[in-house]
XYZ file of C-alpha atoms in Angstrom:
631
model
C 11.625 -52.173 -5.210
C 12.367 -55.156 -7.588
C 10.081 -54.957 -10.596
C 10.496 -58.536 -11.594
C 7.374 -60.658 -12.648
C 4.194 -57.926 -13.137
C 5.656 -55.513 -10.454
C 5.616 -52.341 -12.712
C 8.183 -50.016 -12.529
C 11.394 -52.148 -12.098
C 13.944 -54.163 -13.721
C 13.702 -56.987 -15.240
C 14.560 -60.216 -14.440
C 16.537 -63.086 -16.304
C 15.317 -66.260 -13.800
C 18.627 -68.267 -13.466
C 18.031 -71.816 -13.875
C 21.052 -74.367 -11.526
C 22.223 -77.205 -13.813
C 20.067 -80.904 -12.942
C 18.156 -79.288 -10.152
C 14.684 -79.739 -11.508
C 15.590 -83.359 -12.779
C 17.084 -84.292 -9.034
C 13.816 -83.493 -8.250
C 12.133 -85.201 -10.199
C 14.422 -87.831 -9.630
C 13.522 -87.804 -5.521
C 10.295 -87.497 -5.901
C 9.786 -90.636 -8.084
C 11.797 -92.750 -5.680
C 9.697 -91.302 -2.761
C 5.991 -92.019 -4.614
C 6.700 -95.026 -5.795
C 5.313 -95.792 -9.094
C 2.025 -97.268 -7.464
C 1.262 -93.761 -5.648
C 1.288 -92.001 -8.270
C -0.068 -94.268 -11.092
C -3.013 -94.436 -8.872
C -3.565 -90.069 -9.725
C -1.725 -90.401 -13.612
C -2.986 -92.304 -16.718
C -0.590 -93.006 -19.202
C 0.060 -90.539 -21.800
C -0.320 -91.792 -25.067
C 2.672 -91.370 -27.801
C 0.105 -88.539 -29.812
C -3.127 -87.383 -27.873
C -6.134 -87.119 -29.605
C -8.370 -84.259 -28.978
C -11.243 -85.942 -26.588
C -13.180 -82.881 -25.726
C -15.978 -83.035 -28.313
C -16.795 -86.790 -28.482
C -17.140 -87.364 -24.064
C -20.304 -86.703 -23.322
C -19.300 -85.836 -20.035
C -17.892 -82.859 -21.175
C -19.456 -79.232 -21.231
C -18.457 -75.781 -21.660
C -14.857 -76.623 -22.672
C -12.340 -73.737 -22.735
C -11.968 -72.797 -26.193
C -8.475 -74.036 -26.865
C -9.036 -77.263 -25.190
C -7.091 -80.236 -26.327
C -8.026 -82.982 -23.877
C -8.920 -81.716 -20.609
C -11.707 -79.554 -20.924
C -9.981 -77.151 -17.671
C -7.267 -75.894 -20.164
C -5.880 -73.527 -21.102
C -5.995 -72.361 -17.798
C -6.392 -69.564 -16.358
C -8.696 -68.149 -19.060
C -10.662 -64.653 -19.395
C -13.044 -66.718 -20.871
C -14.634 -68.045 -17.937
C -15.410 -64.730 -16.030
C -18.062 -62.407 -16.637
C -18.429 -58.147 -16.847
C -18.758 -57.120 -13.307
C -19.028 -53.484 -12.308
C -18.573 -54.095 -8.623
C -15.866 -55.906 -8.965
C -12.226 -54.190 -8.094
C -10.881 -55.892 -11.365
C -14.852 -55.225 -12.910
C -14.468 -59.179 -13.435
C -16.536 -62.049 -11.989
C -15.137 -65.589 -12.101
C -17.799 -68.157 -13.781
C -16.087 -71.276 -14.617
C -18.794 -74.225 -15.657
C -18.740 -76.936 -13.318
C -18.193 -79.450 -16.251
C -14.814 -78.236 -17.090
C -13.538 -80.818 -14.313
C -15.307 -84.300 -14.906
C -18.176 -85.575 -12.536
C -16.180 -88.506 -11.201
C -13.137 -86.912 -9.832
C -15.199 -83.448 -8.313
C -17.081 -86.164 -6.364
C -13.711 -87.260 -4.708
C -13.287 -84.298 -3.670
C -16.526 -84.136 -1.017
C -18.716 -81.718 0.017
C -18.029 -77.810 -0.449
C -15.055 -78.717 -3.118
C -16.787 -77.982 -6.741
C -15.832 -76.054 -9.256
C -18.324 -73.907 -8.426
C -17.190 -73.556 -4.445
C -13.570 -72.961 -5.458
C -14.073 -69.880 -7.407
C -16.635 -68.446 -5.117
C -16.459 -64.723 -5.054
C -13.430 -64.325 -6.717
C -13.124 -61.305 -9.308
C -10.021 -62.902 -10.635
C -7.783 -65.189 -10.671
C -4.829 -66.299 -8.189
C -1.731 -64.134 -8.439
C 0.698 -67.164 -7.515
C -0.970 -69.319 -9.680
C 0.245 -70.793 -12.747
C -0.213 -70.742 -16.945
C -0.996 -73.903 -17.300
C -1.043 -75.361 -21.282
C -1.923 -78.945 -22.333
C -0.818 -80.005 -25.809
C -1.217 -82.949 -28.272
C 2.010 -84.339 -27.927
C 4.034 -85.845 -24.580
C 6.834 -82.763 -24.479
C 9.804 -82.965 -22.526
C 9.288 -80.567 -20.292
C 12.500 -80.688 -18.227
C 14.438 -79.993 -21.715
C 12.357 -76.441 -21.625
C 14.491 -73.102 -20.240
C 13.595 -72.454 -17.395
C 12.347 -69.279 -17.868
C 10.754 -70.447 -21.383
C 12.972 -69.457 -23.900
C 10.946 -68.545 -26.840
C 8.146 -71.383 -25.942
C 6.540 -70.192 -23.442
C 5.877 -66.502 -22.945
C 3.226 -64.247 -20.554
C 3.285 -60.417 -21.722
C 1.847 -57.856 -19.590
C -1.765 -56.668 -21.559
C -1.083 -53.015 -20.757
C 2.628 -52.817 -20.963
C 3.958 -55.742 -23.440
C 6.160 -56.197 -20.997
C 7.211 -59.841 -21.124
C 6.580 -61.183 -17.499
C 9.468 -63.840 -15.637
C 7.892 -67.224 -14.834
C 9.154 -70.336 -14.269
C 8.847 -73.577 -16.254
C 7.566 -76.728 -14.661
C 5.358 -80.090 -15.265
C 2.611 -81.399 -13.950
C 2.103 -83.726 -11.582
C 2.319 -86.540 -14.100
C 5.661 -86.032 -14.900
C 7.136 -86.577 -12.048
C 6.129 -90.438 -12.639
C 7.211 -89.904 -16.457
C 10.671 -88.001 -15.420
C 9.271 -84.923 -16.733
C 8.350 -85.877 -20.235
C 4.152 -84.607 -19.766
C 1.565 -83.222 -22.132
C 1.275 -80.400 -19.793
C 3.474 -77.087 -19.300
C 3.292 -75.442 -16.179
C 4.418 -71.662 -16.021
C 4.643 -69.901 -12.345
C 5.586 -66.420 -12.118
C 8.516 -66.099 -10.885
C 7.808 -63.720 -8.483
C 3.847 -63.131 -8.335
C 0.826 -62.149 -11.059
C 0.363 -58.296 -10.439
C -2.896 -57.882 -8.434
C -5.743 -56.804 -10.908
C -3.668 -56.891 -13.881
C -4.080 -58.689 -17.029
C -1.926 -61.073 -18.957
C -1.880 -63.025 -22.293
C 0.074 -66.163 -22.364
C 1.202 -68.337 -25.291
C 3.152 -71.620 -25.879
C 4.682 -72.797 -29.311
C 4.465 -75.667 -31.397
C 8.572 -75.654 -30.807
C 8.387 -77.360 -27.441
C 10.690 -80.616 -27.559
C 8.842 -83.630 -27.499
C 10.176 -87.609 -27.863
C 8.774 -87.402 -31.372
C 6.083 -85.813 -33.790
C 6.409 -82.008 -33.524
C 3.444 -80.547 -31.308
C 0.278 -79.693 -33.813
C -2.022 -76.651 -32.650
C -4.896 -76.932 -30.273
C -7.736 -77.090 -33.217
C -9.824 -74.241 -33.024
C -6.884 -72.182 -32.855
C -7.352 -72.836 -36.640
C -10.781 -70.946 -36.786
C -10.898 -69.056 -33.939
C -13.853 -67.718 -32.309
C -14.362 -64.467 -30.548
C -12.582 -64.861 -27.682
C -9.663 -66.802 -29.596
C -9.694 -63.667 -32.041
C -9.366 -61.194 -29.305
C -6.507 -62.978 -28.105
C -5.082 -63.454 -31.628
C -5.205 -59.276 -31.788
C -3.492 -58.812 -28.032
C -0.570 -61.511 -29.010
C 0.069 -59.553 -33.079
C 0.190 -56.320 -31.296
C 2.545 -57.393 -28.886
C 4.939 -59.515 -31.066
C 3.819 -59.063 -34.223
C 1.874 -62.465 -36.277
C 3.388 -65.007 -35.070
C -0.219 -66.933 -34.815
C 1.258 -70.032 -36.887
C 3.343 -70.750 -34.458
C 1.255 -70.756 -31.963
C 0.162 -74.301 -29.976
C -2.001 -72.721 -27.492
C -2.709 -69.339 -25.733
C -4.705 -67.811 -23.066
C -5.475 -64.562 -21.342
C -6.649 -63.550 -17.844
C -7.135 -61.402 -15.544
C -6.000 -61.648 -11.757
C -7.889 -61.218 -8.875
C -7.737 -58.610 -6.405
C -5.426 -57.698 -3.250
C -8.854 -56.905 -1.181
C -10.806 -60.041 -2.858
C -8.010 -61.935 -1.952
C -7.690 -61.110 1.272
C -11.141 -60.543 2.263
C -12.217 -64.253 3.781
C -8.531 -63.632 6.419
C -9.644 -60.006 7.492
C -13.122 -60.844 8.279
C -11.719 -64.064 10.620
C -8.961 -61.487 12.067
C -11.353 -59.498 12.491
C -13.437 -61.585 14.323
C -10.705 -63.330 16.488
C -9.779 -59.742 17.867
C -13.306 -59.109 18.541
C -13.311 -61.788 21.704
C -11.645 -62.723 24.735
C -9.042 -65.584 24.596
C -8.942 -66.917 28.129
C -6.313 -69.809 29.515
C -7.076 -72.437 31.520
C -5.367 -75.405 33.071
C -2.093 -74.014 34.286
C 0.368 -76.237 34.857
C 4.362 -75.094 36.061
C 6.864 -77.672 35.463
C 10.797 -77.361 35.688
C 13.051 -76.231 33.218
C 14.982 -79.260 32.782
C 16.343 -78.702 28.551
C 16.452 -75.317 29.406
C 19.265 -74.422 31.023
C 18.705 -70.418 30.859
C 15.044 -71.329 31.824
C 13.385 -70.812 35.037
C 9.884 -72.353 33.922
C 8.361 -74.266 31.663
C 4.526 -73.388 31.409
C 1.773 -75.590 29.909
C -2.034 -74.721 29.896
C -5.312 -74.197 27.139
C -5.774 -70.938 25.539
C -9.550 -70.621 23.660
C -9.183 -70.118 20.156
C -11.602 -69.363 17.613
C -12.076 -72.148 15.042
C -13.696 -71.212 11.849
C -13.583 -74.750 9.412
C -16.995 -76.688 8.763
C -17.396 -80.315 9.753
C -15.951 -80.574 5.975
C -12.817 -79.011 6.831
C -13.013 -75.811 4.851
C -13.571 -72.793 5.784
C -16.935 -71.206 4.218
C -17.095 -67.813 3.750
C -19.609 -65.905 6.302
C -19.820 -68.737 8.282
C -19.062 -68.156 12.376
C -16.593 -69.615 14.265
C -16.912 -71.555 17.359
C -14.578 -71.792 20.515
C -11.833 -74.058 20.913
C -9.565 -75.444 23.924
C -5.551 -75.307 22.363
C -2.660 -76.509 24.342
C -0.143 -74.322 24.646
C 3.716 -74.656 25.694
C 5.266 -71.652 26.753
C 8.931 -71.453 28.341
C 10.141 -68.667 30.776
C 13.858 -67.294 31.607
C 15.746 -66.648 34.424
C 16.996 -63.144 34.246
C 13.494 -61.164 31.780
C 15.138 -58.742 29.669
C 13.010 -56.251 30.372
C 12.224 -54.634 33.914
C 8.446 -55.173 32.812
C 8.710 -58.808 32.182
C 10.531 -61.352 29.155
C 9.915 -60.070 25.843
C 8.392 -62.762 24.224
C 9.055 -65.125 21.170
C 6.142 -66.725 19.526
C 6.880 -70.130 17.065
C 5.582 -71.385 14.826
C 6.680 -74.975 13.874
C 7.660 -76.763 10.425
C 4.948 -79.553 8.532
C 4.337 -82.629 10.210
C 6.001 -81.552 13.409
C 4.476 -80.098 16.657
C 4.900 -77.309 19.234
C 7.819 -78.657 20.868
C 10.320 -77.905 17.955
C 10.391 -74.475 19.549
C 12.770 -76.275 21.912
C 15.106 -75.314 19.228
C 15.199 -71.622 20.207
C 14.334 -71.751 23.750
C 17.449 -71.658 25.229
C 18.681 -69.166 23.048
C 16.120 -66.949 24.278
C 15.930 -67.642 27.296
C 19.436 -66.556 27.696
C 19.144 -63.135 26.123
C 16.159 -62.821 28.275
C 13.271 -63.186 26.245
C 10.204 -66.388 26.720
C 9.186 -68.198 23.594
C 5.569 -69.911 23.110
C 4.294 -72.383 20.562
C 0.604 -73.539 19.392
C 0.255 -76.664 17.245
C -0.653 -75.719 14.265
C -3.838 -77.655 12.559
C -3.785 -81.556 12.611
C -0.637 -81.289 14.058
C 0.598 -82.532 17.051
C -2.266 -82.455 19.845
C -4.337 -81.332 17.262
C -4.642 -84.500 15.465
C -8.073 -85.164 16.482
C -9.435 -82.180 13.900
C -10.289 -84.117 11.563
C -7.148 -86.194 11.479
C -3.427 -86.246 11.765
C -1.971 -84.678 8.355
C -0.586 -87.560 6.955
C -4.203 -88.683 7.035
C -5.788 -86.149 5.413
C -3.838 -86.273 2.726
C -6.469 -87.836 0.115
C -9.209 -86.355 -2.456
C -11.592 -86.201 0.698
C -9.305 -84.229 2.994
C -7.891 -81.571 0.491
C -10.810 -79.043 2.096
C -9.665 -79.452 5.833
C -5.885 -79.534 3.924
C -6.550 -75.879 2.639
C -7.691 -74.982 5.600
C -4.869 -75.320 7.312
C -2.997 -72.021 6.166
C -5.341 -69.570 7.399
C -6.578 -71.199 10.262
C -3.120 -71.409 11.872
C -2.762 -67.791 10.891
C -6.108 -66.757 12.923
C -4.850 -69.262 15.691
C -1.664 -67.407 16.039
C -3.615 -64.136 16.045
C -5.696 -65.211 18.623
C -2.597 -66.566 20.414
C -0.704 -62.928 20.529
C -4.546 -61.652 21.491
C -4.172 -64.063 24.793
C -0.802 -62.826 25.352
C -1.742 -59.407 25.831
C -4.664 -60.138 27.807
C -4.959 -62.957 30.072
C -1.745 -64.401 29.688
C 0.016 -60.686 30.903
C -0.435 -60.999 34.251
C 1.358 -64.567 34.494
C 3.497 -64.668 37.482
C 4.845 -68.267 37.568
C 8.791 -68.295 37.322
C 11.234 -69.404 38.872
C 9.274 -73.004 39.375
C 9.730 -74.063 42.800
C 9.683 -78.116 43.955
C 7.819 -76.992 47.347
C 5.176 -74.064 47.871
C 4.097 -72.101 45.149
C 6.093 -70.822 42.043
C 6.491 -67.095 41.358
C 8.120 -64.125 42.879
C 5.225 -61.758 42.553
C 6.271 -60.132 39.584
C 4.819 -60.331 35.953
C 6.701 -62.857 33.841
C 6.274 -61.513 30.591
C 6.279 -57.704 28.955
C 3.431 -58.447 25.700
C 4.608 -55.070 24.464
C 7.756 -56.522 23.279
C 7.222 -59.454 20.857
C 8.844 -61.150 17.954
C 8.161 -64.427 15.844
C 10.054 -66.902 14.797
C 8.730 -69.350 12.167
C 10.452 -72.723 10.882
C 9.643 -73.403 6.940
C 5.530 -73.748 7.462
C 6.072 -71.529 10.471
C 8.231 -69.311 8.206
C 5.541 -69.543 5.398
C 2.530 -68.430 7.180
C 4.328 -66.214 10.003
C 4.762 -63.562 7.255
C 1.002 -63.815 6.798
C 0.820 -63.343 10.792
C 3.399 -60.744 10.278
C 1.373 -58.485 7.703
C -1.849 -58.414 10.589
C 0.263 -57.964 13.664
C 2.483 -54.569 12.560
C 3.046 -54.332 16.514
C 5.629 -56.671 16.878
C 9.467 -55.804 16.881
C 10.351 -58.145 13.876
C 10.169 -61.841 12.604
C 12.670 -64.348 11.665
C 11.619 -66.922 9.001
C 13.727 -69.851 8.574
C 13.948 -72.070 5.585
C 10.516 -70.352 4.389
C 9.277 -68.797 1.112
C 6.739 -67.427 -0.875
C 3.608 -69.261 -2.706
C 2.435 -72.934 -0.692
C 1.023 -74.321 -3.913
C 4.426 -74.159 -5.610
C 6.444 -74.533 -2.909
C 4.470 -77.688 -2.346
C 4.104 -79.414 -5.403
C 8.148 -78.854 -6.250
C 8.687 -80.083 -2.633
C 10.654 -83.453 -1.760
C 7.565 -83.800 0.442
C 5.192 -83.685 -1.781
C 4.675 -87.385 -3.157
C 3.609 -87.774 0.684
C 0.598 -85.236 -0.557
C 0.194 -86.238 -3.804
C -2.824 -88.496 -3.174
C -5.115 -85.229 -2.440
C -5.377 -85.586 -6.220
C -8.174 -87.656 -7.469
C -7.678 -91.144 -9.664
C -7.714 -91.989 -12.026
C -7.262 -88.896 -13.885
C -5.768 -87.470 -16.995
C -2.854 -85.373 -16.800
C -4.621 -82.500 -17.653
C -7.230 -82.326 -15.255
C -4.574 -83.122 -12.332
C -2.965 -80.329 -13.182
C -6.008 -78.464 -14.016
C -7.016 -79.000 -9.825
C -3.349 -78.469 -9.116
C -3.817 -74.818 -10.706
C -7.053 -74.177 -9.245
C -6.639 -75.317 -5.579
C -4.121 -72.434 -4.934
C -7.220 -70.134 -5.036
C -8.362 -71.929 -1.954
C -4.648 -71.708 -0.711
C -4.872 -67.522 -1.288
C -6.260 -67.156 1.699
C -3.751 -67.670 3.525
C -1.079 -67.462 1.315
C 1.692 -64.327 2.117
C 2.294 -63.492 -1.264
C -1.443 -61.742 -1.523
C 0.213 -59.586 1.612
C 3.041 -58.072 0.521
C 2.129 -54.839 -0.039
C 1.157 -54.987 4.004
C 4.295 -56.915 4.806
C 6.947 -54.533 3.440
C 5.202 -52.141 5.697
C 5.143 -54.087 8.499
C 7.406 -55.657 11.192
C 11.237 -56.357 10.266
C 11.748 -59.652 8.272
C 14.647 -61.561 8.196
C 15.221 -64.512 6.025
C 17.313 -67.452 6.630
C 17.250 -70.358 4.109
C 19.558 -72.767 3.314
C 21.813 -73.607 -0.232
C 20.172 -75.968 -2.706
C 16.951 -76.889 -0.055
C 14.626 -79.128 -2.165
C 11.894 -78.827 0.726
C 11.045 -75.175 0.510
C 13.494 -74.593 -2.842
C 15.503 -71.831 -3.055
C 13.477 -69.702 -5.838
C 10.958 -69.479 -3.137
C 12.932 -68.150 -0.420
C 14.494 -65.789 -2.909
C 11.431 -64.313 -4.546
C 10.155 -64.115 -0.979
C 13.801 -61.414 -0.355
C 12.497 -59.803 -3.564
C 8.848 -59.353 -3.114
C 10.228 -57.456 0.052
C 13.278 -55.831 -1.251
C 15.311 -57.519 1.392
C 19.243 -56.838 1.268
C 21.676 -60.112 1.425
C 23.998 -60.355 4.645
C 27.207 -62.161 4.866
C 28.623 -63.208 1.923
C 26.797 -64.588 -1.773
C 27.885 -68.216 -1.504
C 25.453 -69.352 -3.990
C 24.415 -67.197 -6.964
C 20.323 -66.134 -6.930
C 17.701 -67.412 -8.911
C 17.123 -63.380 -8.631
C 18.892 -59.929 -8.803
C 19.062 -59.079 -5.140
C 21.001 -56.303 -3.146
C 22.989 -56.551 -0.456
C 23.794 -54.947 2.838
C 26.027 -52.042 2.918
C 29.306 -54.042 4.325
C 26.848 -57.144 3.888
C 26.134 -56.908 7.878
C 23.166 -57.109 9.387
C 21.233 -53.204 8.865
C 20.082 -51.505 12.053
C 16.494 -51.860 10.805
C 16.856 -56.149 10.936
C 15.355 -56.505 7.664
C 17.411 -58.806 5.350
C 18.054 -62.326 4.226
C 20.993 -64.781 4.188
C 22.745 -68.206 2.788
C 23.647 -71.095 4.889
C 25.501 -73.501 3.886
C 24.418 -76.985 3.906
C 25.319 -79.643 6.550
C 26.118 -82.290 3.965
C 27.321 -80.933 0.162
C 26.931 -84.260 -1.552
C 24.439 -83.617 -4.298
C 22.448 -86.787 -3.003
C 21.893 -85.192 0.789
C 22.092 -81.775 0.077
C 18.682 -81.354 -0.672
C 16.841 -82.673 2.135
C 19.824 -81.905 4.469
C 19.868 -77.790 3.568
C 16.226 -77.209 4.853
C 17.992 -78.127 8.534
C 20.680 -75.835 7.908
C 18.721 -73.431 11.029
C 19.704 -76.305 13.365
C 23.913 -75.655 12.322
C 26.397 -73.112 13.741
C 26.249 -70.699 10.902
C 22.055 -70.602 11.269
C 22.167 -70.283 14.971
C 24.441 -67.296 14.748
C 22.283 -65.799 12.282
C 19.468 -65.567 15.044
C 20.975 -64.575 17.736
C 22.902 -61.589 15.963
C 19.472 -60.610 14.488
C 17.506 -61.063 17.863
C 19.844 -59.238 19.907
C 19.037 -56.293 17.286
C 15.604 -56.753 18.010
C 16.563 -56.500 21.585
C 19.064 -53.356 20.858
C 15.641 -51.401 19.371
C 13.325 -52.304 21.688
C 16.051 -50.523 24.047
C 16.880 -53.118 25.716
C 20.615 -55.081 27.239
C 21.480 -57.618 24.970
C 24.961 -58.370 27.279
């Protein structure tokens, strides 16, 4: 197993950069967003930033090394306290005053600082280290791996941990020039471990040199202890540092406890179906019938849209779409492919795989993710809630969707198991006296967001035959912040916000997104159903680095030729052919190779001939492994 980025016991990695990629993403994002959108979230950055943390009466309990935003650097163990009852020995206690009250009010009820960190025994394994400097920095000129400017060390081993350097939200507007520097883990910070990080004054600026944070000249007890940690690892270089921090990563059990409880509650209740309608399979040549209806699921969200700890769910009826094949692959009925759709679209996109499935005797079923399609009445359609007051609902989509799909699978195994609806008949009753489905044989297929969330689902469904993830990756927050789609959602950042405060809010949001992020479920996922990952080269909706992060975390081998070097050291399968266990990843060349369009079109490679061939090969592999014919 690869041990990159906080995963002890494995080889170290050098994070490869792709020339021009970061700059192109920044350019496209700026074009899509427009100056007006981002200007609302960011205030101008002066040529030199004077520390305002002591003079602003609304700022309280600032981080010791703060320059302008009281919340930075982030994360920091100075905002934790000893707790012998927690797995990490710590409990996060971030003072509410580190973020201006004017910004917190815009986020609505249930999204205060204390709510975000409620019960946490450390910080997100997938969140960034965020530094704010006294000068605007040319972030795009920093080495993508931080070089010697930005470094993160494992506190115990002293090993350097590979990172990826990013700019904050304001950096998009300013072409990568920002006083904020973000260092994201190349894979993840290991749960339960402690890290120490620093940035030097050698960061490239637009003019004057970077100065150290004022507190570094006369460090308090916390900063003195960080100084001692760094001196033990790399010698006395204190005068070179612009800022430093030390942080502990939350334990896996802490990060997954809320979703674990939700899944348990979902499985404890029945999932009836109602309103079944049988329709002709007009768009699926190998189909026998299309069935629509509603399934009862469990909604854990409050009136604000947030999933609150300990809240009891309420039953809700949600629409489903089911395609039945003419010839089921199993004598017991058709195996079922549960389909997860992508961001902004709906369950009807399952028709992209429905014919491939039906031609091989497999049924396909899907539901809408919250705030998509038929569920736009649950507080609004996705893009309508992309504002500060809607962030709680946005952040809850992942966990609620995972719980919904667990409920759907429970329905397949119970109330939908006796279904007899195929074939559809124009006259007379549909059905042939035999059950349509074989719920003992289920696979999962997810596209984009459906792949990202589907990986979490697979961790909770160990009996599935496997999961095929199209253009997916690990790290919900980082994927979104660096996606060409981010400008559509950037309105969730309250404004006007100083660059540091905006970045701190972005970083803290990873704590809320942790609930549904499969990056916290890697140990279970490694032992779970076989995962196959397909991604498009040059994808800038879900960047290749996040797909390769998923492949590395699961130690998936590559099948097919390596047509583009990976950003992480990944292995290839023997003969570059699909292993019998169905675990692998593959690269697919984009439909259009121009630099201007590749970032968008590479995200659609699942619909290409190569992408389709890859899926069919994997599906037949899984059917064969289940003892079913594939010809």
